[in-house]
């Protein structure tokens, strides 16, 4: 398959480059700059990413370009551009002023294929501390801004190009045109990597790989595991055995309604009600990470038991997606654990199952597009993310069945109102939190002393950063009234107005 290789030097924008290349319907992979894969004939070009380092730092990344430079098309971005200049004897120095933010192209050579159709004077996004003062011999300027003469260049006699600005970010008006020029016109990719193609080729690969073997998959009701299941089902039909565990921490009625829709899709799925087992291990546990660990361990326990009951199963399928893969092999290494999100932390050794991960190369939005291609209902595809440990991490303090019931009612009122007011798809994630305090209220002539809940709704792209949703006051008023009137035991509703960072989306 035609592939663009993106070598990561640790820039915050590297994933965005990959997403833009894929938007041009070209498959690409990110690899750390110091772990360059073998160059085979599938690789049509290489992009060198930006970096937080300056090329003049002693410990700056020193990428070994020897396997592809001059042989394959190369596009250097920001650090990538400076690195190529530096290693060829040009001059790169710290800028007097940090060049950050919007700039306009005062000159763009439209005869250069990279800049074909890139408009003169259009806006680009700069973010670098170094500047290219002198280009090596054989390097030719292809664009400039007011303050940066060498904003882009090409190397004569090679398909090597580079730019100082970031074409992958939204603020570079013609950034996508430029990247598309690179992959399509310079690398010669046929831009045929579409969801339809992905489905066809993955189904074929899965058939070849799995043959008549049996596969077990844990469904969660979420987008990733559902899409993985449908894809596998298309490839191996009834040999896919799905297990959907009710941990007693799901949303109101969720277990039954999701189980029904899985069955409607023709999946061979077994629903397992293990709520009581989960409540038991959670009893008295108040510390968030301990809750996650207890839930993770119990899940493995239940899953293991159910998987063992399937005769001759040899594969375990997982809904791992590309950001998880990149995260674990990134230049910076796996990021510090703030919350241990991967609650299914691997299976016991003795299960000896081989792993198959059909969505391993996809970003979240691509998983949704593939799901759509596979005919999954939009209801399933557009669901908000929901944490594996479920309501347990939205009940501050210890978890009991009674508290879960209260929170399910509150959450249900909030979510149903979001849907009926056409706000559900405008927020990225929403839910309710049960606080470990009581407050004084008055109902009729009676003094009450009852529970407090907080509502949380955020806008985000990937959950890494988030801002609280500015939901209309009238909407919040309606939801608050309904909750206090209908949910016994709750007499106060708050709305969380914290952004991430410094807060997180979940309270635990
Ligand atoms: P935070 O709270 O870290 O959440 O801002 C970011 C996203 O991750 C989800 N989340 C989890 N997902 N297991 C999961 O599967 C977990 O333990 C977990 N904790 C948080 C959270 O719902 C949000 O979408």
Short mmCIF file of C-alpha atoms and ligand atoms in Angstrom, two decimals:
data_model
loop_
_atom_site.label_atom_id
_atom_site.label_comp_id
_atom_site.label_asym_id
_atom_site.label_seq_id
_atom_site.Cartn_x
_atom_site.Cartn_y
_atom_site.Cartn_z
CA UNK A 1 0.00 0.00 0.00
CA UNK A 2 1.32 3.46 -0.92
CA UNK A 3 2.63 5.00 2.29
CA UNK A 4 4.04 8.32 3.41
CA UNK A 5 6.50 8.04 6.25
CA UNK A 6 6.39 10.79 8.87
CA UNK A 7 9.46 10.99 11.06
CA UNK A 8 8.58 12.47 14.43
CA UNK A 9 10.99 14.81 16.17
CA UNK A 10 8.61 15.40 19.06
CA UNK A 11 6.48 18.25 17.71
CA UNK A 12 3.03 18.75 19.21
CA UNK A 13 1.72 18.89 15.63
CA UNK A 14 3.02 15.55 14.30
CA UNK A 15 -0.33 13.76 14.61
CA UNK A 16 -1.98 16.62 12.78
CA UNK A 17 0.36 16.15 9.83
CA UNK A 18 -0.71 12.52 9.67
CA UNK A 19 -4.37 13.40 9.81
CA UNK A 20 -4.02 15.93 7.00
CA UNK A 21 -2.14 13.47 4.79
CA UNK A 22 -4.90 10.94 5.38
CA UNK A 23 -7.51 13.57 4.57
CA UNK A 24 -5.87 13.60 1.16
CA UNK A 25 -6.71 9.87 1.09
CA UNK A 26 -3.11 8.78 1.40
CA UNK A 27 -2.06 6.27 4.05
CA UNK A 28 0.77 7.40 6.32
CA UNK A 29 2.61 6.23 9.41
CA UNK A 30 4.40 8.11 12.16
CA UNK A 31 7.72 6.70 13.37
CA UNK A 32 10.18 8.15 15.88
CA UNK A 33 13.15 9.84 14.13
CA UNK A 34 15.53 7.36 15.73
CA UNK A 35 13.59 4.24 14.70
CA UNK A 36 13.35 4.59 10.94
CA UNK A 37 11.75 1.53 9.37
CA UNK A 38 13.30 -0.18 6.40
CA UNK A 39 12.53 1.76 3.21
CA UNK A 40 10.55 -0.49 0.89
CA UNK A 41 8.77 0.20 -2.37
CA UNK A 42 5.49 1.10 -0.62
CA UNK A 43 7.06 4.22 0.83
CA UNK A 44 6.49 7.05 -1.61
CA UNK A 45 7.84 9.97 0.40
CA UNK A 46 9.06 11.14 3.79
CA UNK A 47 7.97 14.08 5.94
CA UNK A 48 10.31 15.38 8.65
CA UNK A 49 8.28 16.86 11.50
CA UNK A 50 8.95 19.85 13.72
CA UNK A 51 10.51 19.59 17.16
CA UNK A 52 10.75 21.45 20.45
CA UNK A 53 14.56 21.36 19.99
CA UNK A 54 16.77 23.86 18.23
CA UNK A 55 19.18 22.32 15.69
CA UNK A 56 21.96 24.04 17.64
CA UNK A 57 21.16 22.18 20.88
CA UNK A 58 23.77 19.50 21.57
CA UNK A 59 21.09 16.90 22.22
CA UNK A 60 18.88 17.85 19.25
CA UNK A 61 17.55 14.91 17.22
CA UNK A 62 20.07 13.90 14.57
CA UNK A 63 18.07 11.93 12.08
CA UNK A 64 19.89 9.54 9.81
CA UNK A 65 18.54 10.47 6.39
CA UNK A 66 20.89 8.26 4.40
CA UNK A 67 18.34 5.59 3.48
CA UNK A 68 16.05 7.99 1.59
CA UNK A 69 17.44 11.49 1.02
CA UNK A 70 17.89 12.23 -2.68
CA UNK A 71 16.20 8.91 -3.51
CA UNK A 72 12.65 9.66 -2.34
CA UNK A 73 10.67 12.89 -2.12
CA UNK A 74 11.21 14.59 1.24
CA UNK A 75 9.31 17.45 2.90
CA UNK A 76 10.90 19.10 5.92
CA UNK A 77 8.60 21.07 8.19
CA UNK A 78 9.94 23.64 10.70
CA UNK A 79 12.70 21.74 12.57
CA UNK A 80 12.82 19.39 9.57
CA UNK A 81 13.58 22.39 7.33
CA UNK A 82 16.23 23.75 9.68
CA UNK A 83 17.84 20.37 10.14
CA UNK A 84 18.34 19.87 6.38
CA UNK A 85 19.98 23.31 6.14
CA UNK A 86 22.15 22.76 9.20
CA UNK A 87 23.51 19.38 8.09
CA UNK A 88 24.34 20.76 4.64
CA UNK A 89 26.43 23.65 5.93
CA UNK A 90 23.83 26.44 5.87
CA UNK A 91 23.28 28.84 8.72
CA UNK A 92 20.53 28.44 11.29
CA UNK A 93 20.42 30.75 14.29
CA UNK A 94 18.17 31.67 17.15
CA UNK A 95 15.81 34.39 15.91
CA UNK A 96 16.04 37.71 17.66
CA UNK A 97 12.30 37.52 18.14
CA UNK A 98 10.49 34.24 18.47
CA UNK A 99 8.50 33.80 15.28
CA UNK A 100 5.15 32.65 16.45
CA UNK A 101 1.69 33.05 15.00
CA UNK A 102 0.24 34.40 11.80
CA UNK A 103 2.34 35.65 8.91
CA UNK A 104 1.65 36.21 5.23
CA UNK A 105 3.52 34.85 2.23
CA UNK A 106 4.99 37.92 0.57
CA UNK A 107 6.40 35.64 -2.13
CA UNK A 108 5.41 32.15 -3.24
CA UNK A 109 6.92 30.56 -6.34
CA UNK A 110 3.87 29.08 -8.03
CA UNK A 111 6.08 27.38 -10.63
CA UNK A 112 7.38 25.14 -7.87
CA UNK A 113 5.04 22.10 -7.74
CA UNK A 114 4.87 22.22 -3.95
CA UNK A 115 3.33 25.69 -4.08
CA UNK A 116 1.06 25.22 -7.06
CA UNK A 117 -2.25 26.99 -6.34
CA UNK A 118 -0.95 28.42 -3.06
CA UNK A 119 -2.14 32.02 -3.12
CA UNK A 120 0.25 34.94 -2.88
CA UNK A 121 -0.13 36.80 0.39
CA UNK A 122 -2.07 33.99 1.98
CA UNK A 123 -1.71 33.36 5.69
CA UNK A 124 0.67 30.80 7.20
CA UNK A 125 1.29 29.76 10.80
CA UNK A 126 4.80 30.13 12.20
CA UNK A 127 6.04 28.56 15.41
CA UNK A 128 9.79 28.44 15.77
CA UNK A 129 12.61 29.88 17.81
CA UNK A 130 15.27 29.46 15.10
CA UNK A 131 15.51 31.00 11.69
CA UNK A 132 17.33 29.99 8.49
CA UNK A 133 19.80 32.77 7.75
CA UNK A 134 21.73 31.25 4.87
CA UNK A 135 20.86 28.39 2.56
CA UNK A 136 23.53 25.92 1.45
CA UNK A 137 24.59 25.85 -2.17
CA UNK A 138 22.05 24.16 -4.42
CA UNK A 139 19.16 25.20 -2.16
CA UNK A 140 16.68 27.62 -3.70
CA UNK A 141 14.14 29.87 -1.93
CA UNK A 142 10.56 29.11 -2.94
CA UNK A 143 8.67 31.36 -0.53
CA UNK A 144 9.15 34.19 1.96
CA UNK A 145 7.22 36.22 4.48
CA UNK A 146 7.82 39.83 5.51
CA UNK A 147 10.23 38.84 8.28
CA UNK A 148 11.45 35.42 7.10
CA UNK A 149 13.24 35.40 3.77
CA UNK A 150 13.89 31.67 3.68
CA UNK A 151 10.40 30.53 4.64
CA UNK A 152 10.61 27.63 2.19
CA UNK A 153 13.14 26.12 -0.19
CA UNK A 154 13.81 23.28 -2.57
CA UNK A 155 17.01 21.40 -3.26
CA UNK A 156 18.04 21.52 -6.91
CA UNK A 157 18.25 18.13 -8.60
CA UNK A 158 16.34 16.39 -5.81
CA UNK A 159 12.71 16.04 -4.78
CA UNK A 160 13.58 17.61 -1.46
CA UNK A 161 11.43 20.51 -0.21
CA UNK A 162 11.06 22.27 3.10
CA UNK A 163 9.08 25.00 4.79
CA UNK A 164 9.45 26.84 8.08
CA UNK A 165 5.73 27.28 8.70
CA UNK A 166 3.20 24.61 9.65
CA UNK A 167 0.97 23.56 6.73
CA UNK A 168 -0.88 21.08 8.97
CA UNK A 169 -2.52 23.65 11.22
CA UNK A 170 -5.81 25.25 10.44
CA UNK A 171 -4.36 28.78 10.40
CA UNK A 172 -2.19 28.03 7.35
CA UNK A 173 -4.80 28.87 4.72
CA UNK A 174 -3.27 26.87 1.88
CA UNK A 175 -1.55 24.30 4.09
CA UNK A 176 -3.72 21.44 2.91
CA UNK A 177 -3.18 22.39 -0.75
CA UNK A 178 0.56 22.31 -0.12
CA UNK A 179 0.49 18.91 1.60
CA UNK A 180 -1.73 17.52 -1.13
CA UNK A 181 0.69 18.84 -3.77
CA UNK A 182 3.47 17.02 -1.97
CA UNK A 183 1.78 13.64 -1.65
CA UNK A 184 -0.05 13.69 -4.97
CA UNK A 185 2.13 15.61 -7.40
CA UNK A 186 5.60 15.09 -5.94
CA UNK A 187 5.31 11.64 -4.36
CA UNK A 188 2.89 10.41 -7.04
CA UNK A 189 0.39 8.85 -4.65
CA UNK A 190 -2.93 7.92 -6.24
CA UNK A 191 -4.97 9.17 -3.24
CA UNK A 192 -7.16 6.09 -3.10
CA UNK A 193 -6.99 5.34 0.62
CA UNK A 194 -10.70 5.75 1.45
CA UNK A 195 -12.92 4.13 4.09
CA UNK A 196 -14.34 1.86 1.37
CA UNK A 197 -10.86 0.75 0.38
CA UNK A 198 -9.85 0.30 3.99
CA UNK A 199 -12.82 -1.97 4.61
CA UNK A 200 -12.15 -4.07 1.51
CA UNK A 201 -8.45 -4.54 2.15
CA UNK A 202 -8.82 -5.10 5.91
CA UNK A 203 -11.55 -7.70 5.46
CA UNK A 204 -9.32 -9.53 3.00
CA UNK A 205 -6.32 -9.35 5.33
CA UNK A 206 -8.40 -10.59 8.26
CA UNK A 207 -9.72 -13.50 6.21
CA UNK A 208 -6.19 -14.51 5.21
CA UNK A 209 -4.85 -14.15 8.71
CA UNK A 210 -7.65 -15.76 10.71
CA UNK A 211 -8.82 -18.42 8.27
CA UNK A 212 -11.19 -20.72 10.22
CA UNK A 213 -9.91 -19.69 13.65
CA UNK A 214 -12.18 -18.50 16.41
CA UNK A 215 -11.81 -14.98 17.77
CA UNK A 216 -13.11 -13.49 21.00
CA UNK A 217 -13.78 -9.76 21.42
CA UNK A 218 -14.94 -7.71 24.39
CA UNK A 219 -17.61 -5.19 23.39
CA UNK A 220 -18.07 -2.05 25.45
CA UNK A 221 -20.86 -0.22 23.64
CA UNK A 222 -18.28 2.31 22.43
CA UNK A 223 -17.41 3.21 18.86
CA UNK A 224 -14.04 1.41 18.64
CA UNK A 225 -15.04 -2.03 19.83
CA UNK A 226 -18.29 -1.88 17.84
CA UNK A 227 -16.55 -0.99 14.58
CA UNK A 228 -13.86 -3.63 15.21
CA UNK A 229 -16.60 -6.21 15.77
CA UNK A 230 -18.50 -5.39 12.58
CA UNK A 231 -15.30 -5.46 10.54
CA UNK A 232 -14.31 -8.85 11.95
CA UNK A 233 -17.82 -10.15 11.52
CA UNK A 234 -17.69 -9.23 7.86
CA UNK A 235 -14.46 -11.21 7.54
CA UNK A 236 -15.13 -14.32 9.64
CA UNK A 237 -18.87 -14.30 10.46
CA UNK A 238 -19.90 -16.63 13.26
CA UNK A 239 -16.32 -17.42 14.22
CA UNK A 240 -16.31 -14.07 15.97
CA UNK A 241 -17.55 -14.45 19.54
CA UNK A 242 -18.36 -11.19 21.30
CA UNK A 243 -18.72 -10.74 25.02
CA UNK A 244 -20.50 -7.73 26.48
CA UNK A 245 -20.13 -7.45 30.24
CA UNK A 246 -22.57 -5.50 32.38
CA UNK A 247 -20.37 -4.15 35.16
CA UNK A 248 -23.32 -2.39 36.79
CA UNK A 249 -21.65 0.93 36.09
CA UNK A 250 -23.19 1.70 32.71
CA UNK A 251 -25.78 4.36 31.94
CA UNK A 252 -29.46 3.75 32.63
CA UNK A 253 -30.86 0.95 30.40
CA UNK A 254 -27.66 0.94 28.39
CA UNK A 255 -26.81 -2.71 28.73
CA UNK A 256 -30.08 -3.98 27.27
CA UNK A 257 -30.47 -1.41 24.53
CA UNK A 258 -26.89 -1.80 23.30
CA UNK A 259 -27.10 -5.58 23.49
CA UNK A 260 -30.22 -5.48 21.34
CA UNK A 261 -28.60 -3.29 18.71
CA UNK A 262 -25.58 -5.63 18.56
CA UNK A 263 -27.91 -8.56 17.97
CA UNK A 264 -29.73 -6.57 15.27
CA UNK A 265 -26.40 -6.15 13.51
CA UNK A 266 -26.10 -9.92 13.34
CA UNK A 267 -23.24 -10.17 15.85
CA UNK A 268 -22.77 -13.33 17.80
CA UNK A 269 -22.77 -11.70 21.23
CA UNK A 270 -23.16 -12.96 24.75
CA UNK A 271 -24.35 -10.50 27.38
CA UNK A 272 -23.03 -11.24 30.87
CA UNK A 273 -24.57 -9.56 33.88
CA UNK A 274 -21.75 -9.32 36.41
CA UNK A 275 -22.92 -6.18 38.25
CA UNK A 276 -23.00 -7.84 41.64
CA UNK A 277 -19.38 -9.03 41.28
CA UNK A 278 -18.24 -5.50 40.46
CA UNK A 279 -20.17 -3.91 43.35
CA UNK A 280 -18.57 -6.46 45.62
CA UNK A 281 -14.97 -5.61 44.70
CA UNK A 282 -15.75 -1.89 44.82
CA UNK A 283 -17.23 -2.03 48.27
CA UNK A 284 -15.45 0.48 50.54
CA UNK A 285 -12.94 1.54 47.82
CA UNK A 286 -12.69 5.34 47.63
CA UNK A 287 -9.38 6.07 45.91
CA UNK A 288 -9.87 6.62 42.13
CA UNK A 289 -6.88 4.60 40.93
CA UNK A 290 -7.82 1.72 43.25
CA UNK A 291 -11.33 1.77 41.77
CA UNK A 292 -9.87 1.58 38.26
CA UNK A 293 -7.57 -1.29 39.22
CA UNK A 294 -10.36 -3.21 40.96
CA UNK A 295 -12.67 -2.80 37.97
CA UNK A 296 -9.90 -3.73 35.51
CA UNK A 297 -9.01 -6.88 37.45
CA UNK A 298 -12.64 -7.96 37.80
CA UNK A 299 -13.22 -7.38 34.10
CA UNK A 300 -10.32 -9.66 33.21
CA UNK A 301 -11.67 -12.22 35.61
CA UNK A 302 -15.14 -12.26 34.06
CA UNK A 303 -13.84 -12.02 30.51
CA UNK A 304 -11.37 -14.84 31.07
CA UNK A 305 -14.09 -17.09 32.43
CA UNK A 306 -16.40 -16.36 29.49
CA UNK A 307 -13.66 -16.67 26.87
CA UNK A 308 -12.60 -20.01 28.29
CA UNK A 309 -16.13 -21.25 27.84
CA UNK A 310 -15.77 -20.81 24.07
CA UNK A 311 -14.24 -23.96 22.68
CA UNK A 312 -10.96 -23.66 20.73
CA UNK A 313 -10.72 -19.91 20.66
CA UNK A 314 -7.22 -18.80 19.62
CA UNK A 315 -7.42 -15.05 19.00
CA UNK A 316 -8.28 -12.03 21.09
CA UNK A 317 -9.46 -8.99 19.12
CA UNK A 318 -9.00 -5.51 20.53
CA UNK A 319 -10.28 -2.09 19.48
CA UNK A 320 -6.87 -0.40 19.84
CA UNK A 321 -6.63 2.73 17.69
CA UNK A 322 -3.68 4.66 16.26
CA UNK A 323 -3.24 7.30 19.00
CA UNK A 324 -2.69 4.44 21.52
CA UNK A 325 -0.05 2.93 19.23
CA UNK A 326 1.78 6.23 18.72
CA UNK A 327 1.57 7.12 22.40
CA UNK A 328 3.34 3.95 23.43
CA UNK A 329 6.20 4.35 20.95
CA UNK A 330 6.50 8.14 20.82
CA UNK A 331 9.77 10.08 20.89
CA UNK A 332 8.88 11.35 24.33
CA UNK A 333 7.92 7.88 25.52
CA UNK A 334 4.58 7.05 27.02
CA UNK A 335 3.31 10.17 28.79
CA UNK A 336 3.14 10.32 32.54
CA UNK A 337 0.17 8.50 34.00
CA UNK A 338 -2.31 11.02 35.31
CA UNK A 339 -5.09 8.49 35.19
CA UNK A 340 -4.60 4.90 34.11
CA UNK A 341 -7.03 4.90 31.20
CA UNK A 342 -6.31 1.50 29.84
CA UNK A 343 -8.44 -0.37 32.24
CA UNK A 344 -8.14 -3.64 30.34
CA UNK A 345 -4.46 -3.89 31.16
CA UNK A 346 -3.69 -7.11 29.31
CA UNK A 347 -4.84 -10.63 29.83
CA UNK A 348 -3.37 -13.34 32.01
CA UNK A 349 -0.42 -15.09 30.40
CA UNK A 350 -2.03 -18.51 30.57
CA UNK A 351 -4.78 -17.53 28.16
CA UNK A 352 -2.15 -17.59 25.41
CA UNK A 353 -4.32 -15.83 22.86
CA UNK A 354 -2.88 -14.19 19.79
CA UNK A 355 -3.85 -10.54 19.39
CA UNK A 356 -5.62 -9.05 16.37
CA UNK A 357 -6.23 -5.28 16.21
CA UNK A 358 -8.07 -4.32 13.01
CA UNK A 359 -8.25 -0.57 13.82
CA UNK A 360 -4.63 -0.19 14.85
CA UNK A 361 -3.83 2.23 12.05
CA UNK A 362 -6.87 4.53 12.38
CA UNK A 363 -7.55 7.82 14.11
CA UNK A 364 -10.86 8.20 15.93
CA UNK A 365 -12.59 10.19 13.18
CA UNK A 366 -11.44 7.57 10.66
CA UNK A 367 -12.94 4.81 12.83
CA UNK A 368 -16.26 6.66 12.64
CA UNK A 369 -16.01 6.96 8.85
CA UNK A 370 -15.22 3.27 8.53
CA UNK A 371 -18.17 2.52 10.83
CA UNK A 372 -20.41 4.57 8.58
CA UNK A 373 -19.12 2.71 5.54
CA UNK A 374 -19.97 -0.54 7.33
CA UNK A 375 -23.50 0.68 7.92
CA UNK A 376 -23.39 1.15 11.70
CA UNK A 377 -26.23 3.25 13.06
CA UNK A 378 -25.38 6.90 13.67
CA UNK A 379 -26.73 6.46 17.19
CA UNK A 380 -23.79 4.14 17.90
CA UNK A 381 -21.22 6.13 15.94
CA UNK A 382 -22.03 9.50 17.44
CA UNK A 383 -22.13 8.43 21.05
CA UNK A 384 -20.12 10.47 23.49
CA UNK A 385 -17.00 8.77 24.83
CA UNK A 386 -17.68 6.96 28.09
CA UNK A 387 -14.93 5.78 30.46
CA UNK A 388 -14.33 2.05 30.90
CA UNK A 389 -14.78 2.24 34.69
CA UNK A 390 -18.09 3.96 33.98
CA UNK A 391 -20.08 5.65 36.70
CA UNK A 392 -17.66 4.40 39.37
CA UNK A 393 -15.33 7.34 38.65
CA UNK A 394 -18.29 9.75 38.64
CA UNK A 395 -19.31 8.72 42.13
CA UNK A 396 -16.85 10.45 44.40
CA UNK A 397 -16.06 8.28 47.38
CA UNK A 398 -17.23 4.68 47.70
CA UNK A 399 -19.55 3.11 45.15
CA UNK A 400 -22.81 1.42 46.11
CA UNK A 401 -25.69 0.10 44.05
CA UNK A 402 -27.97 2.76 45.52
CA UNK A 403 -25.62 5.58 44.48
CA UNK A 404 -25.31 4.11 40.99
CA UNK A 405 -29.13 4.12 40.66
CA UNK A 406 -29.33 7.78 41.71
CA UNK A 407 -26.58 8.82 39.32
CA UNK A 408 -28.13 6.84 36.46
CA UNK A 409 -31.37 8.78 36.87
CA UNK A 410 -29.60 12.15 37.01
CA UNK A 411 -27.39 11.33 34.03
CA UNK A 412 -30.34 10.09 32.03
CA UNK A 413 -32.30 13.32 32.53
CA UNK A 414 -29.27 15.36 31.45
CA UNK A 415 -28.48 13.27 28.37
CA UNK A 416 -32.09 12.92 27.19
CA UNK A 417 -32.53 16.69 27.45
CA UNK A 418 -29.34 17.29 25.50
CA UNK A 419 -30.73 15.05 22.78
CA UNK A 420 -34.22 16.57 22.69
CA UNK A 421 -32.76 20.10 22.66
CA UNK A 422 -30.46 19.27 19.77
CA UNK A 423 -27.39 19.88 21.91
CA UNK A 424 -26.06 16.32 22.19
CA UNK A 425 -23.93 16.49 19.05
CA UNK A 426 -22.70 19.96 19.90
CA UNK A 427 -20.93 18.81 23.04
CA UNK A 428 -18.09 16.33 22.94
CA UNK A 429 -18.86 14.56 26.19
CA UNK A 430 -21.40 15.04 28.95
CA UNK A 431 -22.32 13.35 32.18
CA UNK A 432 -23.16 13.84 35.83
CA UNK A 433 -21.09 13.46 38.99
CA UNK A 434 -22.39 12.44 42.39
CA UNK A 435 -20.62 14.39 45.12
CA UNK A 436 -19.81 12.97 48.56
CA UNK A 437 -21.55 15.81 50.38
CA UNK A 438 -25.04 16.78 51.41
CA UNK A 439 -26.60 20.19 51.35
CA UNK A 440 -29.53 21.86 53.06
CA UNK A 441 -32.62 22.61 51.02
CA UNK A 442 -36.29 23.25 51.43
CA UNK A 443 -39.12 21.35 49.78
CA UNK A 444 -42.65 22.48 50.66
CA UNK A 445 -42.31 23.46 54.29
CA UNK A 446 -39.74 20.81 55.02
CA UNK A 447 -36.05 21.24 55.51
CA UNK A 448 -34.10 18.70 53.43
CA UNK A 449 -30.53 17.52 53.80
CA UNK A 450 -29.68 15.66 50.62
CA UNK A 451 -27.18 14.91 47.90
CA UNK A 452 -25.48 17.30 45.49
CA UNK A 453 -24.76 16.49 41.84
CA UNK A 454 -22.56 18.29 39.33
CA UNK A 455 -23.21 18.33 35.61
CA UNK A 456 -20.26 18.29 33.25
CA UNK A 457 -20.34 19.01 29.50
CA UNK A 458 -17.22 19.77 27.48
CA UNK A 459 -16.10 20.68 24.03
CA UNK A 460 -12.95 18.98 22.79
CA UNK A 461 -11.32 17.40 19.76
CA UNK A 462 -9.57 14.43 21.30
CA UNK A 463 -10.08 14.70 25.06
CA UNK A 464 -6.49 15.88 25.57
CA UNK A 465 -7.66 19.45 26.15
CA UNK A 466 -11.23 20.56 26.73
CA UNK A 467 -13.32 23.56 27.56
CA UNK A 468 -16.67 23.58 29.36
CA UNK A 469 -19.67 23.89 27.08
CA UNK A 470 -21.55 27.15 27.25
CA UNK A 471 -24.96 25.47 27.53
CA UNK A 472 -27.88 27.91 27.51
CA UNK A 473 -29.08 29.03 30.97
CA UNK A 474 -32.65 28.10 30.13
CA UNK A 475 -31.57 24.60 29.25
CA UNK A 476 -29.61 24.22 32.50
CA UNK A 477 -32.56 25.59 34.46
CA UNK A 478 -34.88 23.00 32.91
CA UNK A 479 -32.49 20.12 33.58
CA UNK A 480 -31.86 21.23 37.15
CA UNK A 481 -35.59 21.45 37.85
CA UNK A 482 -36.26 18.03 36.45
CA UNK A 483 -33.43 16.45 38.41
CA UNK A 484 -34.46 17.95 41.74
CA UNK A 485 -38.13 17.18 41.18
CA UNK A 486 -37.70 13.67 39.85
CA UNK A 487 -34.65 12.15 41.51
CA UNK A 488 -35.30 11.29 45.11
CA UNK A 489 -32.40 12.14 47.37
CA UNK A 490 -30.95 15.03 45.30
CA UNK A 491 -31.66 18.65 46.26
CA UNK A 492 -28.91 20.62 44.53
CA UNK A 493 -27.41 20.74 41.02
CA UNK A 494 -24.14 22.50 40.08
CA UNK A 495 -22.57 23.04 36.67
CA UNK A 496 -18.82 22.48 36.27
CA UNK A 497 -17.13 25.46 34.58
CA UNK A 498 -13.51 24.22 34.60
CA UNK A 499 -11.39 23.72 31.52
CA UNK A 500 -8.76 21.01 30.94
CA UNK A 501 -6.02 21.77 31.78
CA UNK A 502 -5.80 22.49 34.66
CA UNK A 503 -8.87 20.39 35.54
CA UNK A 504 -9.58 17.05 33.86
CA UNK A 505 -12.82 15.98 32.20
CA UNK A 506 -13.71 13.35 34.79
CA UNK A 507 -13.60 14.34 38.45
CA UNK A 508 -11.65 11.23 39.41
P1 LIG B 1 -9.74 13.01 31.72
O1 LIG B 1 -10.59 12.86 32.94
O2 LIG B 1 -8.39 12.37 31.84
O3 LIG B 1 -10.50 12.22 30.57
O4 LIG B 1 -9.65 14.44 31.27
C1 LIG B 1 -10.17 12.23 29.21
C2 LIG B 1 -11.05 11.22 28.51
O5 LIG B 1 -10.73 9.91 28.97
C3 LIG B 1 -11.87 9.29 29.55
N1 LIG B 1 -11.42 8.52 30.72
C4 LIG B 1 -11.30 7.18 30.74
N2 LIG B 1 -11.55 6.24 29.78
N3 LIG B 1 -10.89 4.53 31.29
C5 LIG B 1 -11.37 4.92 30.08
O6 LIG B 1 -11.63 4.05 29.24
C6 LIG B 1 -10.61 5.41 32.30
O7 LIG B 1 -10.18 5.02 33.38
C7 LIG B 1 -10.83 6.80 31.99
N4 LIG B 1 -10.67 7.96 32.73
C8 LIG B 1 -11.03 8.98 31.92
C9 LIG B 1 -12.79 10.43 29.92
O8 LIG B 1 -14.14 9.99 29.99
C10 LIG B 1 -12.53 11.40 28.79
O9 LIG B 1 -13.24 11.04 27.62
#
